[in-house]
mmCIF file of C-alpha atoms and ligand atoms in Angstrom:
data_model
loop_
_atom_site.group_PDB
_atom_site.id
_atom_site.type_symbol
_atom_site.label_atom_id
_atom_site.label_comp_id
_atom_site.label_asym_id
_atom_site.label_seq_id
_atom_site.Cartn_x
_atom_site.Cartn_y
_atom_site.Cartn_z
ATOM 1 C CA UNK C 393 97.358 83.151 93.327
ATOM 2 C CA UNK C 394 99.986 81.058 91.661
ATOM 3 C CA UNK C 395 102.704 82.704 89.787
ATOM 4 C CA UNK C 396 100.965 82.484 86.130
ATOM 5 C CA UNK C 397 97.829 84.444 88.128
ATOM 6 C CA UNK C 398 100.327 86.826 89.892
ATOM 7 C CA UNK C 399 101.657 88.007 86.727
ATOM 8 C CA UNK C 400 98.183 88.262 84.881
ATOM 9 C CA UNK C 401 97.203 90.858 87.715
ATOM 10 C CA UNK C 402 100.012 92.278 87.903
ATOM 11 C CA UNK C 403 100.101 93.160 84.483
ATOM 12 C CA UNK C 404 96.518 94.385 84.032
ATOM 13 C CA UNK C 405 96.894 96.585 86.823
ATOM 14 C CA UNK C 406 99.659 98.126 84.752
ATOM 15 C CA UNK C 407 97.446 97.787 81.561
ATOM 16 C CA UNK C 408 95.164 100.277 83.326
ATOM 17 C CA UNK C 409 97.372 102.883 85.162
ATOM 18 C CA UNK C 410 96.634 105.680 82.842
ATOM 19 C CA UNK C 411 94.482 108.220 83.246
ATOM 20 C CA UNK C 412 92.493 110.492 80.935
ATOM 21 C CA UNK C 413 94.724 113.775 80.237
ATOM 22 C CA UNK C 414 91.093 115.958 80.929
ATOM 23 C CA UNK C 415 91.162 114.365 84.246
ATOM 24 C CA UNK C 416 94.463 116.902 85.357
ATOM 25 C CA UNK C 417 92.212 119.831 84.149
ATOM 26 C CA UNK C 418 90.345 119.217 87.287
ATOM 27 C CA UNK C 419 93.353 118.295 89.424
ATOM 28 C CA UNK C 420 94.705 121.691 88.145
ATOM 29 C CA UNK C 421 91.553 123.294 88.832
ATOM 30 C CA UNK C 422 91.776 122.740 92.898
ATOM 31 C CA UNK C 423 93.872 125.456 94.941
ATOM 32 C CA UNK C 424 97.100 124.017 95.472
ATOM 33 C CA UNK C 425 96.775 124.892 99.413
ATOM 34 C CA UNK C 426 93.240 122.469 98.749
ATOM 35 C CA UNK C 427 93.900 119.215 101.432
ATOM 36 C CA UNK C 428 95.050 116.289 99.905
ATOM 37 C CA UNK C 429 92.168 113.988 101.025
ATOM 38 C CA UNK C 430 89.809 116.543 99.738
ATOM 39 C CA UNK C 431 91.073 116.603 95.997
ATOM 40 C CA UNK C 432 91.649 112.706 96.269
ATOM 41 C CA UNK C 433 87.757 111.880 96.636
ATOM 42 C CA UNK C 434 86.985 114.263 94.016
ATOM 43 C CA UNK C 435 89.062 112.818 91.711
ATOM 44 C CA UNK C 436 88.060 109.202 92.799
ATOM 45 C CA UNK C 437 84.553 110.181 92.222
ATOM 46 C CA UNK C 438 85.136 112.388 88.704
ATOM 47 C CA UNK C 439 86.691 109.156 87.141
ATOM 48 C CA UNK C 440 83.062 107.953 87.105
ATOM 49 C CA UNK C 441 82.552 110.535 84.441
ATOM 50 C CA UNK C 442 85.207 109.103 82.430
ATOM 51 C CA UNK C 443 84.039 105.609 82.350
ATOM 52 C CA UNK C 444 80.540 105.643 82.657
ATOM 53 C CA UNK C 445 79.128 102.362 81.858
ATOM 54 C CA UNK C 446 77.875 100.354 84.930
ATOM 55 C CA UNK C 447 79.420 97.627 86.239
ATOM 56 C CA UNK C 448 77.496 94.353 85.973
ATOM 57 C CA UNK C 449 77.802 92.540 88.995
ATOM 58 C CA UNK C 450 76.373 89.530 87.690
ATOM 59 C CA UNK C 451 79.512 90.179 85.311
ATOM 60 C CA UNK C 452 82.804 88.787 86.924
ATOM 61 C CA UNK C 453 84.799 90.455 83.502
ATOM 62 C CA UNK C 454 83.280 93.842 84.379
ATOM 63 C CA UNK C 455 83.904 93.037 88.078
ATOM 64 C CA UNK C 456 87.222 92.353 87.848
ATOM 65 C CA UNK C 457 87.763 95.754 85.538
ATOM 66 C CA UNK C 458 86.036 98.111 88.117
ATOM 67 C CA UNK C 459 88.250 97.011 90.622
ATOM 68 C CA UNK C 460 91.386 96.702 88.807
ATOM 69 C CA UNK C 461 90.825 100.026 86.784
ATOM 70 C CA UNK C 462 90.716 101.646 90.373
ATOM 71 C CA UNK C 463 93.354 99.773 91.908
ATOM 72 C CA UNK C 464 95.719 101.072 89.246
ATOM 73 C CA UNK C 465 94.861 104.827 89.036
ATOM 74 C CA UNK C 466 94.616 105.579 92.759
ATOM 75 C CA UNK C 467 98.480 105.173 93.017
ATOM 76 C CA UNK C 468 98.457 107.982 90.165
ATOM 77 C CA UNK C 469 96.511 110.228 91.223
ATOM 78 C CA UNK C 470 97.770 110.281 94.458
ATOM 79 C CA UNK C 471 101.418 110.541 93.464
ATOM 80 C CA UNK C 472 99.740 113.768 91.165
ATOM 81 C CA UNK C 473 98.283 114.876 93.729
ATOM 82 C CA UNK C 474 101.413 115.329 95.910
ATOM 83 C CA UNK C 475 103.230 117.009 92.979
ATOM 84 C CA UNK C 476 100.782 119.254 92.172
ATOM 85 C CA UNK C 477 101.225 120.866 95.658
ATOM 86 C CA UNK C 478 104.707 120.767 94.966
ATOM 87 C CA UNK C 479 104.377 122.478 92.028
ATOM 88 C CA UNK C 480 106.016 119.561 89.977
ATOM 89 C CA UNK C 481 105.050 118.227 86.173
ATOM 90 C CA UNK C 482 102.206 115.478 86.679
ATOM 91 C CA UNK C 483 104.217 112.403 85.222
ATOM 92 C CA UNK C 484 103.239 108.863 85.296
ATOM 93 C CA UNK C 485 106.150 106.408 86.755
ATOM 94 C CA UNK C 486 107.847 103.261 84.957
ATOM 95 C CA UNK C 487 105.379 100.446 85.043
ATOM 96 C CA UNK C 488 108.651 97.654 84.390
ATOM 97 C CA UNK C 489 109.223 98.515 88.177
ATOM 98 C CA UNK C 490 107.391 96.966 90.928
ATOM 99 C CA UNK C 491 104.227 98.421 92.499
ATOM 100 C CA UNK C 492 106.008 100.603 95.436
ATOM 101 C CA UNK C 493 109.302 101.622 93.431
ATOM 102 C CA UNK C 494 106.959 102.741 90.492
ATOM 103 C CA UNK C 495 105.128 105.016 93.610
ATOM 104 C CA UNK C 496 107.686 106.243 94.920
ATOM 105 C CA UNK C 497 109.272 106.974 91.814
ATOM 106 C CA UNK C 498 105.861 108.925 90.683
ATOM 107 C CA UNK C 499 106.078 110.791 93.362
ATOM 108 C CA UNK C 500 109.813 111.960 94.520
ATOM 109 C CA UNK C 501 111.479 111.854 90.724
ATOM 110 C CA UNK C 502 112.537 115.490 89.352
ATOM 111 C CA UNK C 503 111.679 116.333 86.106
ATOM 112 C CA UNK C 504 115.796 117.379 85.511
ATOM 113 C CA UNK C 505 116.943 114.536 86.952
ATOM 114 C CA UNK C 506 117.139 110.516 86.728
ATOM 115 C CA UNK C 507 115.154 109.142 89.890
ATOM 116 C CA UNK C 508 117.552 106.549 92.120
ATOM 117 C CA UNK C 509 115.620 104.574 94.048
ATOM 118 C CA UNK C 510 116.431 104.149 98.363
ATOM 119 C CA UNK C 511 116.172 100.892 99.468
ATOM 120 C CA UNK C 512 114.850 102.356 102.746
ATOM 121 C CA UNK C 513 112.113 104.019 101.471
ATOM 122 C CA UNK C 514 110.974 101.590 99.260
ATOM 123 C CA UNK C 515 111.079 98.864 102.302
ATOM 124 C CA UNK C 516 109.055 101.494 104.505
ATOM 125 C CA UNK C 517 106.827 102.242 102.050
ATOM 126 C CA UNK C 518 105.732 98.446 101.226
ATOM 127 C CA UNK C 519 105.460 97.929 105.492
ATOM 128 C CA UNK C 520 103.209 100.830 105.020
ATOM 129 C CA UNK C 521 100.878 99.984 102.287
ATOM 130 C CA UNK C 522 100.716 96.220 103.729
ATOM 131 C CA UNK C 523 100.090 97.309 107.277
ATOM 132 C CA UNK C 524 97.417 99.890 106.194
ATOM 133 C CA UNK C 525 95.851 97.670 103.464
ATOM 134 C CA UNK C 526 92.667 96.357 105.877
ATOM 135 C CA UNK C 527 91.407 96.319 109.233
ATOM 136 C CA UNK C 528 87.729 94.839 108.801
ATOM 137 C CA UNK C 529 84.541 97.102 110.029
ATOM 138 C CA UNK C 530 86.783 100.406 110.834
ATOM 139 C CA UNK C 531 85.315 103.751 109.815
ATOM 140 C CA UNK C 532 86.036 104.186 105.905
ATOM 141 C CA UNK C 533 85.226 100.245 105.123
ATOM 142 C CA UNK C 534 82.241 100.397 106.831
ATOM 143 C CA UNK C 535 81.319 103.615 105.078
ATOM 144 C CA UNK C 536 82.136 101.817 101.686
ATOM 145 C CA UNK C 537 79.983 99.226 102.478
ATOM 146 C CA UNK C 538 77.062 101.438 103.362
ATOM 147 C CA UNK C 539 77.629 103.455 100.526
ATOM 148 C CA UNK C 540 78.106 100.050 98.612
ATOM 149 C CA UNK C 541 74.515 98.379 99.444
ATOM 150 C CA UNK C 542 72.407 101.094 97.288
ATOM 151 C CA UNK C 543 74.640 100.014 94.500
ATOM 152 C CA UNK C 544 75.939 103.458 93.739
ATOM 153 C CA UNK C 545 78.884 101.777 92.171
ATOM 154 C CA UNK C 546 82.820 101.380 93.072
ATOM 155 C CA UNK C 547 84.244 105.172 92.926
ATOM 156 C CA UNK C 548 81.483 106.321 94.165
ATOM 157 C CA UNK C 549 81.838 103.813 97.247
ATOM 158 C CA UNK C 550 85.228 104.660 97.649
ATOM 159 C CA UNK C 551 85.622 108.328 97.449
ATOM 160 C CA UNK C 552 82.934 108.159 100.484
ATOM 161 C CA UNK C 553 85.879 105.903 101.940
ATOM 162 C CA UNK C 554 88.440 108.301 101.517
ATOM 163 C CA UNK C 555 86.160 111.039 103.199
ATOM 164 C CA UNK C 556 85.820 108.727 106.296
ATOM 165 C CA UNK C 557 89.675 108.324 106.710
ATOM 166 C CA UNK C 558 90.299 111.724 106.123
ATOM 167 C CA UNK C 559 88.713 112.650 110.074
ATOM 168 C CA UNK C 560 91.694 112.623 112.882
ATOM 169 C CA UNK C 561 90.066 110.214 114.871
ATOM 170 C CA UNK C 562 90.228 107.785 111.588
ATOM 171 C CA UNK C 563 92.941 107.790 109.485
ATOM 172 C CA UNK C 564 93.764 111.586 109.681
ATOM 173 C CA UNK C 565 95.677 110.655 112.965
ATOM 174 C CA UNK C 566 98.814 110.073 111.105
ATOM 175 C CA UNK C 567 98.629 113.678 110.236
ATOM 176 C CA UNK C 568 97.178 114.810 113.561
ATOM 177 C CA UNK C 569 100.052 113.217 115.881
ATOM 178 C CA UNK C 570 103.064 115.324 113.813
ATOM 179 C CA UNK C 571 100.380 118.411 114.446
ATOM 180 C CA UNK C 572 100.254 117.674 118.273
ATOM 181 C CA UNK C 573 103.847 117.016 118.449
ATOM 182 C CA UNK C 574 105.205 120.216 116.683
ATOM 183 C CA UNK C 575 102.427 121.830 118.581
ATOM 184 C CA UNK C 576 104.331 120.618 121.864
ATOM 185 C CA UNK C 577 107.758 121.290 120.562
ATOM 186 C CA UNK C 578 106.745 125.007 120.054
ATOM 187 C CA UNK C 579 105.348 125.354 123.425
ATOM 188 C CA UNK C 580 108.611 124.238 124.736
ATOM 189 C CA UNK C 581 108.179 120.485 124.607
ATOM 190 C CA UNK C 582 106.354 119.811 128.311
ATOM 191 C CA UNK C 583 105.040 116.347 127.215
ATOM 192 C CA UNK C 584 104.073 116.432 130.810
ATOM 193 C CA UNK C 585 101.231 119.643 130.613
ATOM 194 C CA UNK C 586 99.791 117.803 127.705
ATOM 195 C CA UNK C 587 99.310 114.588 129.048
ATOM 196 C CA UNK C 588 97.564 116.934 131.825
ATOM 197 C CA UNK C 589 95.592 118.254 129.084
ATOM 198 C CA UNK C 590 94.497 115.097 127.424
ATOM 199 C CA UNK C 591 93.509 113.707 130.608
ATOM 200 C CA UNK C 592 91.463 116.536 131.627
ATOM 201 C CA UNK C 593 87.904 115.786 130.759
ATOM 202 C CA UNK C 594 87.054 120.256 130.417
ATOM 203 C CA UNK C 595 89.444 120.180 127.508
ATOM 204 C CA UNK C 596 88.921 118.472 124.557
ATOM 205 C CA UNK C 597 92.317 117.931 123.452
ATOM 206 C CA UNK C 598 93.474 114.215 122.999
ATOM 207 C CA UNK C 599 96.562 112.633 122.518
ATOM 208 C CA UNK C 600 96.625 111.561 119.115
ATOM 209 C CA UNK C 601 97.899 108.207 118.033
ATOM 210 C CA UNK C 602 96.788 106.925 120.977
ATOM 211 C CA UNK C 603 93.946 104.793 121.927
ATOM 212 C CA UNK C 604 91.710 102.181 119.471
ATOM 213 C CA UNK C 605 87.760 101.382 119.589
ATOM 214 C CA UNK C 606 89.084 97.490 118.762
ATOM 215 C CA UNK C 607 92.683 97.188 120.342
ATOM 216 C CA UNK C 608 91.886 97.492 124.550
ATOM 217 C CA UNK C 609 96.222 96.382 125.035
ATOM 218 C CA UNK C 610 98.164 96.670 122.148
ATOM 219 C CA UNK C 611 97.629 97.362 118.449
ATOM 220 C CA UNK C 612 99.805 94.721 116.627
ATOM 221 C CA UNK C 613 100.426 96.965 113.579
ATOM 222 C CA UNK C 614 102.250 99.684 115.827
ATOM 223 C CA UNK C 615 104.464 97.196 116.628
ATOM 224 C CA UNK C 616 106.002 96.558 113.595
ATOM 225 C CA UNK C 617 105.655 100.866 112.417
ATOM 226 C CA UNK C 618 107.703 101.160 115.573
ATOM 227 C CA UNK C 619 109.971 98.782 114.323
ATOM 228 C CA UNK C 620 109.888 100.259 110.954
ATOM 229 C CA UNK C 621 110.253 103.340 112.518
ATOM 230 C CA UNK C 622 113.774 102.950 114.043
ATOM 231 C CA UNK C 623 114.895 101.220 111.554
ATOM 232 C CA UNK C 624 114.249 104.247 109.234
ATOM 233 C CA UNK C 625 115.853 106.526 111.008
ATOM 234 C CA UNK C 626 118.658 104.986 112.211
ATOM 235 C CA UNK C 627 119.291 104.510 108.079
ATOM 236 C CA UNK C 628 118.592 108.198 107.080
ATOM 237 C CA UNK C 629 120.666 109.064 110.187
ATOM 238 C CA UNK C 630 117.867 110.944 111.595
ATOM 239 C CA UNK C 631 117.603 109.644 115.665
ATOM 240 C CA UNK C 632 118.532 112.670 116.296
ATOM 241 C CA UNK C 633 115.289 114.559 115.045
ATOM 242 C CA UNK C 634 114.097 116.552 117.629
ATOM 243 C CA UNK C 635 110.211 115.262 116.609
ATOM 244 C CA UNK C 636 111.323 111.804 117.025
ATOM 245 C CA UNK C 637 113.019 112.322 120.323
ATOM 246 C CA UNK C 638 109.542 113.997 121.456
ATOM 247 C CA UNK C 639 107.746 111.352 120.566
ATOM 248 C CA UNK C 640 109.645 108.761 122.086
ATOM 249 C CA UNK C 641 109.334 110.654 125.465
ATOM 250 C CA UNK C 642 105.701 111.459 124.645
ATOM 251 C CA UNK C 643 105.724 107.669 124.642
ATOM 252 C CA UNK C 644 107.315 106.270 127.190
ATOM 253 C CA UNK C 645 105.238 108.769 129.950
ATOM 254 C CA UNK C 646 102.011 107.498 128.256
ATOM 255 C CA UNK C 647 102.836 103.997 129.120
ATOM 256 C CA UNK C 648 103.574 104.725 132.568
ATOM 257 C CA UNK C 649 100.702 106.786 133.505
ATOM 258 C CA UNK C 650 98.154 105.520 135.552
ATOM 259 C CA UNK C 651 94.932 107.176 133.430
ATOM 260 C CA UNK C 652 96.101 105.605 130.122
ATOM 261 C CA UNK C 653 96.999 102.457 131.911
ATOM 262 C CA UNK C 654 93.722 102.235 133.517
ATOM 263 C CA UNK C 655 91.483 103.189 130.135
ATOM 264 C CA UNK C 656 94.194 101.043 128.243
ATOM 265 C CA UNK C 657 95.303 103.462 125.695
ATOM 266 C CA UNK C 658 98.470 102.456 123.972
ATOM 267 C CA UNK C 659 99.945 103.899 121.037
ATOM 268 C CA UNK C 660 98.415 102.670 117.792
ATOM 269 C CA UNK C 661 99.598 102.463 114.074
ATOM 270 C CA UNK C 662 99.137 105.960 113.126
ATOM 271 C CA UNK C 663 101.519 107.421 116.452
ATOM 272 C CA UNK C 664 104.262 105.729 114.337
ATOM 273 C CA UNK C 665 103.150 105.823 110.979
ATOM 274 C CA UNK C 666 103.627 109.824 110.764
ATOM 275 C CA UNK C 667 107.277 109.846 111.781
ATOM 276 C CA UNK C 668 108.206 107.349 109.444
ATOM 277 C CA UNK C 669 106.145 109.301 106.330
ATOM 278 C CA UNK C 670 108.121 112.470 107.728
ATOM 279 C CA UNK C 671 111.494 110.666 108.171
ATOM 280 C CA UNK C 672 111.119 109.900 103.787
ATOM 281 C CA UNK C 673 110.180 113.104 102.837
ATOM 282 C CA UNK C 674 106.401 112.607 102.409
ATOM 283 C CA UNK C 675 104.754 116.470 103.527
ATOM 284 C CA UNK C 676 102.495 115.504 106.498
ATOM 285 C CA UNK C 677 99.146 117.089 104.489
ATOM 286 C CA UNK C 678 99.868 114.161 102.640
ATOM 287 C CA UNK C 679 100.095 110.842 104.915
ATOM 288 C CA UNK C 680 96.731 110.249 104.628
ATOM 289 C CA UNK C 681 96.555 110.569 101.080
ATOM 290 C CA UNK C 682 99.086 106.922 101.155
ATOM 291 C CA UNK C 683 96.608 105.728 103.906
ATOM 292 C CA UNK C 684 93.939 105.936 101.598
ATOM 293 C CA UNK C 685 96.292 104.372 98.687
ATOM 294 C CA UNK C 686 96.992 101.521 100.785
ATOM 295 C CA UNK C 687 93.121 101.389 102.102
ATOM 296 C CA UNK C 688 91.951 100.954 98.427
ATOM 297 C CA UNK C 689 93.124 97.560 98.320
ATOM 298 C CA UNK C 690 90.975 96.525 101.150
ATOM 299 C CA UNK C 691 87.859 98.813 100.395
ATOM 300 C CA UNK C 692 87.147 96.898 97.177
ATOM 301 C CA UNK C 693 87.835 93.633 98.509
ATOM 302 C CA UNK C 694 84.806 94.448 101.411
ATOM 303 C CA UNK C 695 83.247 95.612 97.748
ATOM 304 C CA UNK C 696 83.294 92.508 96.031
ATOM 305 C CA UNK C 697 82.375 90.497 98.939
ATOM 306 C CA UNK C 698 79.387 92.555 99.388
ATOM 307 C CA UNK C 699 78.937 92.734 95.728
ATOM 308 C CA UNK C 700 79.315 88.425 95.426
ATOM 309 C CA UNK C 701 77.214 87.786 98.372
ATOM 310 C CA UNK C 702 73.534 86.469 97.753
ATOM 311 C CA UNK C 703 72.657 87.998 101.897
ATOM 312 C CA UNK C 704 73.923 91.154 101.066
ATOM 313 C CA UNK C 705 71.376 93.764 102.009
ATOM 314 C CA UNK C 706 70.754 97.604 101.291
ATOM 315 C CA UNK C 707 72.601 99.201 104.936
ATOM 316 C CA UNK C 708 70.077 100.660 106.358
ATOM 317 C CA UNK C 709 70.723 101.291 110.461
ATOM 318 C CA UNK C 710 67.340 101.551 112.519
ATOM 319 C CA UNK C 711 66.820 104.891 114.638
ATOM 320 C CA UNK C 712 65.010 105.068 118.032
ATOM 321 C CA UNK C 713 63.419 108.056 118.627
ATOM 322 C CA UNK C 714 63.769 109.303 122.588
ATOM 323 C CA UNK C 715 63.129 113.026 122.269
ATOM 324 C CA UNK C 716 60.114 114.728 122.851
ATOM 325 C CA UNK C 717 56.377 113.643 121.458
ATOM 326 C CA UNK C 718 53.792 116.775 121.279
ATOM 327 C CA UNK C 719 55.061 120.118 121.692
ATOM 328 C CA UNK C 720 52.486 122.975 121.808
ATOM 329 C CA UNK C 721 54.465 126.843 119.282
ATOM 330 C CA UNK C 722 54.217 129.595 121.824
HETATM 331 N N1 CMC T 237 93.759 110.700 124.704
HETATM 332 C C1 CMC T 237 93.153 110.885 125.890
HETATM 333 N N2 CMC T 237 92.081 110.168 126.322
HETATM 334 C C2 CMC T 237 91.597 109.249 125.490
HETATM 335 C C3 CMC T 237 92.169 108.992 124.221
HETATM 336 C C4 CMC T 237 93.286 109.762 123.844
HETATM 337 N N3 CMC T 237 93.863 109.558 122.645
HETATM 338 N N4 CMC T 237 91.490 108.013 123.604
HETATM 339 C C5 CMC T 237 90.502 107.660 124.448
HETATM 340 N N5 CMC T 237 90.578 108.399 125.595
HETATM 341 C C6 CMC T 237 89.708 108.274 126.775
HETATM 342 C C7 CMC T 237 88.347 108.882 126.516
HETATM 343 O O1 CMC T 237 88.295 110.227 126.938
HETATM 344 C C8 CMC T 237 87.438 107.986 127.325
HETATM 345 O O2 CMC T 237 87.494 108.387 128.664
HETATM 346 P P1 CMC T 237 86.201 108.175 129.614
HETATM 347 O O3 CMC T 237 85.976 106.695 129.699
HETATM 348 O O4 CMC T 237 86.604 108.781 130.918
HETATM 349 O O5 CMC T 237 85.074 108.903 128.956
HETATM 350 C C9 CMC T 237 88.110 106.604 127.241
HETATM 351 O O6 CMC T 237 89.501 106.865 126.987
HETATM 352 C C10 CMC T 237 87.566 105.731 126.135
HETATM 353 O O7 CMC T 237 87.631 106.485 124.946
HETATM 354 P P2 CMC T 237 86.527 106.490 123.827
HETATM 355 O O8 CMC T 237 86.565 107.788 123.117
HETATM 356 O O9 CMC T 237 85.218 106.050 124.407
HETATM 357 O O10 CMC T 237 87.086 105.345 122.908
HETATM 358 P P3 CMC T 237 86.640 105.075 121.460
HETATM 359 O O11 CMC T 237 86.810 103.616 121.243
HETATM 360 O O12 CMC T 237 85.313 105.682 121.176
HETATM 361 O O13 CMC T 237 87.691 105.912 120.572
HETATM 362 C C11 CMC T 237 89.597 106.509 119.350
HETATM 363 C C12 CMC T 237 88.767 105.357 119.938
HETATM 364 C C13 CMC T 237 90.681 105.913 118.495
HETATM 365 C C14 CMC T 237 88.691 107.366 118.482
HETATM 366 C C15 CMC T 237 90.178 107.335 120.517
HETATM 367 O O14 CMC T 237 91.003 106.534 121.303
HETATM 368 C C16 CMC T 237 90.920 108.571 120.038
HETATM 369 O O15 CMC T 237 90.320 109.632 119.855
HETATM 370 N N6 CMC T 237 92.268 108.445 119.803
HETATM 371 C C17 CMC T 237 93.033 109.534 119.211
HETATM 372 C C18 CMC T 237 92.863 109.531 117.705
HETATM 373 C C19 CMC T 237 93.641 108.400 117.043
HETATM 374 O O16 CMC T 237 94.798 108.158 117.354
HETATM 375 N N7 CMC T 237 92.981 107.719 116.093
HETATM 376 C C20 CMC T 237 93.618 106.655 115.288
HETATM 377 C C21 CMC T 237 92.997 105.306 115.521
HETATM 378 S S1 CMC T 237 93.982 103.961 114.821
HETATM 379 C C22 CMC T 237 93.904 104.251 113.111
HETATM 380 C C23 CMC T 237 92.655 103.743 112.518
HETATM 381 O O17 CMC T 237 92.549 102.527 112.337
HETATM 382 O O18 CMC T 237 91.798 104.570 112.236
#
């Protein structure tokens, strides 16, 4: 865009970052022990009920609405739905800041207290969002577009997205690899037995944040979290975090060992991603939550392309049938 087009967007988006006030009955209506990703596609789903007209494709004004109107409330309701397992007042942020200092703000300001913002984790949070923002036909996308083709509208669409990411092999890895590495830090931190485990074929655990169906050497995004990564804790003062130090071993035996050499497992995005969510305070029932935040942006641009295509097509995968034919009840 050029700067006049910039602003125009930018400002809608804020235009449309409210929400209706019956829409925190529901969020207040979950258990607060409920998981993140859970409450997040309900809520992406219920704002369907608060704005039911259809969207027009033929209509580029409507268009551009749907996908605005989500763009700007799925920063909100995530940032809600962190505080409301926190126990905090639901408060909307300061829409004269930009995007990620108006996030974070929404989501680590106390209500007795003037929010300051940390250059660090506004930085990591906006390598975050930008790394995370698309990766073409990966789980959740392709599940929007499925969902997409019958027309069943944007939110719809996208709060089947946000149950795609939620899985550990998806986007729930993030989550997953602080799980695994606690998990090894309580058994007394033998990253050795667990790279046993993962590489034994009668046990189904798996090192998490490791491995990619797309990336067979390196995934390019993981090297910049890495980056991000020791850059965040070196300014938070936190290389010394036993988790970190873990990982780092967890790492560097992975790299050398002949099995994940040979099946070319390297660490991807999400092995990094967690410890950097951790390192800024973000609860780890939560990372996916921002994965999905970040994710929005490219789930409705797959949307629209779908949406503006004349060859687009109702998804509709062919099954071959191999099992048995006549089979007599005994
Ligand atoms: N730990 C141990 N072994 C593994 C792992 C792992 N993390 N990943 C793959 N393998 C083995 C697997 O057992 C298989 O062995 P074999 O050929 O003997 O049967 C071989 O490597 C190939 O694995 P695959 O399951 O056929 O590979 P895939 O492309 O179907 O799966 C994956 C990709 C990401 C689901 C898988 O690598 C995995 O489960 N990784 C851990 C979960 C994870 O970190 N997911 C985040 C992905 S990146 C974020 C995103 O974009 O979603």
């Amino acid at each position: 865009p050029n700067k006049q087009q910039l602003e125009k967007l930018s400002n809608d988006i804020k235009e449309r970052s409210i929400i209706d006030e019956d829409l925190r009955i529901i969020l207040n209506s979950f258990p607060k022990s409920a998981h993140p990703m859970g409450i997040l596609s309900s809520l992406t789903s219920g704002l369907v009920a608060f704005d039911p007209s259809a969207v027009n494709i033929d209509d580029e004004e409507d268009m551009y609405d749907a996908i605005l109107n989500l763009l700007a409330k799925i920063p909100v309701l995530v940032a809600w739905v962190y505080r409301r397992r926190k126990g905090l007042s639901l408060e909307y942020g300061d829409t004269s800041l930009a995007y990620v200092e108006n996030l974070a703000k929404m989501m680590f300001q106390r209500p007795n207290k003037e929010y300051v913002q940390n250059d660090t984790i506004v930085s990591a949070l906006n390598k975050l969002l930008i790394l995370h923002a698309d990766h073409e036909q990966n789980c959740s996308t392709s599940t929007v577009r499925i969902v997409g083709s019958s027309f069943a509208g944007l939110f719809a669409s996208v709060a089947a997205g946000i149950s795609a990411l939620w899985g550990r092999l998806h986007g729930g890895a993030n989550q997953a690899v602080i799980e695994m590495l606690e998990e090894i830090q309580k058994d007394g931190g033998d990253t050795k037995k667990f790279m046993s485990k993962a590489k034994d074929k009668s046990d189904p655990f798996r090192l998490m944040g490791f491995g990619h169906r797309v990336y067979r050497n390196q995934d390019p995004r993981a090297i910049i979290m890495k980056e991000t990564c020791h850059e965040v804790l070196d300014e938070l003062g936190l290389n010394d975090d036993p988790i970190f130090k873990l990982a780092m071993k967890l790492e560097k035996i992975a790299l050398e060992d002949e099995y994940f050499i040979e099946k070319k497992l390297y660490p991807n995005v999400d092995f990094y991603s967690g410890i950097v969510m951790r390192a800024i305070g973000i609860p780890f029932s939560m990372f996916t939550a921002v994965f999905a935040l970040a994710r929005t942006a490219g789930w409705v641009a797959h949307w629209n392309e779908m949406m503006m295509s004349d060859e687009s097509k109702i998804g509709r995968p062919r099954q071959v049938y191999k099992g048995k034919t006549k089979r007599d009840i005994k």
